[in-house]
């Protein structure tokens, strides 16, 4: 059994949570099931092959409308399961505020 590397507490879904992986450029999509999730990442079971997909950075869509999503990168692969790390989003308001204060 692999050692637990996740820093946050994990929530395990009894039946999994249906989601969709999508390339940053929108050129590919894969249905998947989120098996567990933490503040920093998740374990997914992917439907179909991930071979040839650019998994350096992609979206994990958590709602059918696409309004709930996380930006991810691949951490590990084990058969049809993958581990993903959630990428931090830059807070645009803080960034804009910092720029305004340096321009003054």
Short mmCIF file of C-alpha atoms in Angstrom, two decimals:
data_model
loop_
_atom_site.label_atom_id
_atom_site.label_comp_id
_atom_site.label_asym_id
_atom_site.label_seq_id
_atom_site.Cartn_x
_atom_site.Cartn_y
_atom_site.Cartn_z
CA UNK A 1 0.00 0.00 0.00
CA UNK A 2 1.35 3.43 -0.90
CA UNK A 3 2.11 5.91 1.87
CA UNK A 4 -0.42 8.70 2.31
CA UNK A 5 1.08 11.91 0.89
CA UNK A 6 -2.01 14.09 1.12
CA UNK A 7 -1.77 16.91 3.67
CA UNK A 8 -5.50 17.62 4.17
CA UNK A 9 -8.30 15.40 5.40
CA UNK A 10 -9.85 13.19 2.75
CA UNK A 11 -13.58 12.79 2.05
CA UNK A 12 -14.38 9.40 0.52
CA UNK A 13 -17.56 9.08 -1.58
CA UNK A 14 -19.36 5.76 -1.08
CA UNK A 15 -20.61 5.63 -4.69
CA UNK A 16 -18.26 8.18 -6.22
CA UNK A 17 -19.14 11.58 -7.64
CA UNK A 18 -19.62 11.87 -11.42
CA UNK A 19 -17.39 14.50 -13.01
CA UNK A 20 -15.74 15.36 -16.35
CA UNK A 21 -12.09 15.98 -17.11
CA UNK A 22 -11.53 18.54 -19.89
CA UNK A 23 -8.39 19.84 -21.55
CA UNK A 24 -7.50 23.47 -20.86
CA UNK A 25 -7.94 24.19 -24.58
CA UNK A 26 -11.23 22.23 -24.73
CA UNK A 27 -9.93 19.71 -27.29
CA UNK A 28 -10.64 16.61 -25.17
CA UNK A 29 -13.07 15.38 -22.49
CA UNK A 30 -13.28 12.22 -20.38
CA UNK A 31 -16.01 11.12 -18.01
CA UNK A 32 -14.69 10.17 -14.60
CA UNK A 33 -15.77 9.39 -11.07
CA UNK A 34 -14.24 11.25 -8.13
CA UNK A 35 -13.55 8.54 -5.54
CA UNK A 36 -12.21 10.85 -2.85
CA UNK A 37 -11.23 14.48 -2.42
CA UNK A 38 -9.21 16.69 -0.09
CA UNK A 39 -8.42 20.38 -0.03
CA UNK A 40 -5.35 19.76 -2.19
CA UNK A 41 -6.42 17.05 -4.65
CA UNK A 42 -8.53 14.04 -5.58
CA UNK A 43 -8.50 10.44 -6.77
CA UNK A 44 -10.39 9.83 -10.01
CA UNK A 45 -11.44 6.71 -11.89
CA UNK A 46 -11.32 7.59 -15.59
CA UNK A 47 -13.62 6.12 -18.26
CA UNK A 48 -11.49 5.35 -21.32
CA UNK A 49 -7.79 5.81 -21.88
CA UNK A 50 -5.77 8.81 -20.73
CA UNK A 51 -2.94 7.88 -23.06
CA UNK A 52 -1.92 10.77 -25.32
CA UNK A 53 -3.86 13.39 -23.34
CA UNK A 54 -2.09 16.50 -22.05
CA UNK A 55 -2.58 16.01 -18.32
CA UNK A 56 -0.02 18.60 -17.24
CA UNK A 57 -2.93 20.96 -16.64
CA UNK A 58 -6.67 20.38 -17.15
CA UNK A 59 -10.10 21.19 -15.72
CA UNK A 60 -12.17 18.90 -13.51
CA UNK A 61 -15.80 19.91 -14.13
CA UNK A 62 -17.96 19.18 -11.10
CA UNK A 63 -21.31 20.40 -12.46
CA UNK A 64 -23.14 19.91 -15.75
CA UNK A 65 -23.15 23.70 -16.35
CA UNK A 66 -19.39 23.99 -15.80
CA UNK A 67 -19.84 26.60 -13.07
CA UNK A 68 -18.16 24.39 -10.44
CA UNK A 69 -14.67 23.30 -11.49
CA UNK A 70 -11.08 22.92 -10.34
CA UNK A 71 -7.90 23.40 -12.32
CA UNK A 72 -5.74 20.28 -11.90
CA UNK A 73 -2.46 18.62 -12.77
CA UNK A 74 -1.68 14.91 -12.84
CA UNK A 75 0.10 13.48 -9.77
CA UNK A 76 0.05 9.72 -10.40
CA UNK A 77 -1.51 6.96 -12.55
CA UNK A 78 -2.48 3.44 -11.46
CA UNK A 79 -4.48 1.62 -14.16
CA UNK A 80 -7.75 3.50 -14.69
CA UNK A 81 -7.26 5.57 -11.53
CA UNK A 82 -5.34 8.84 -11.37
CA UNK A 83 -4.40 11.24 -8.62
CA UNK A 84 -4.71 14.95 -9.29
CA UNK A 85 -3.42 18.02 -7.48
CA UNK A 86 -5.59 21.13 -7.46
CA UNK A 87 -3.77 24.20 -8.73
CA UNK A 88 -4.22 27.40 -6.75
CA UNK A 89 -6.05 30.23 -8.47
CA UNK A 90 -4.56 33.70 -8.31
CA UNK A 91 -7.00 36.05 -6.62
CA UNK A 92 -7.64 38.65 -9.35
CA UNK A 93 -8.94 41.27 -6.88
CA UNK A 94 -5.78 41.10 -4.77
CA UNK A 95 -3.59 41.16 -7.88
CA UNK A 96 -5.45 44.21 -9.28
CA UNK A 97 -5.21 45.97 -5.90
CA UNK A 98 -1.48 45.35 -5.70
CA UNK A 99 -0.96 46.70 -9.23
CA UNK A 100 -2.99 49.85 -8.47
CA UNK A 101 -0.95 50.54 -5.33
CA UNK A 102 2.37 50.17 -7.19
CA UNK A 103 1.22 52.50 -10.00
CA UNK A 104 0.23 55.31 -7.60
#
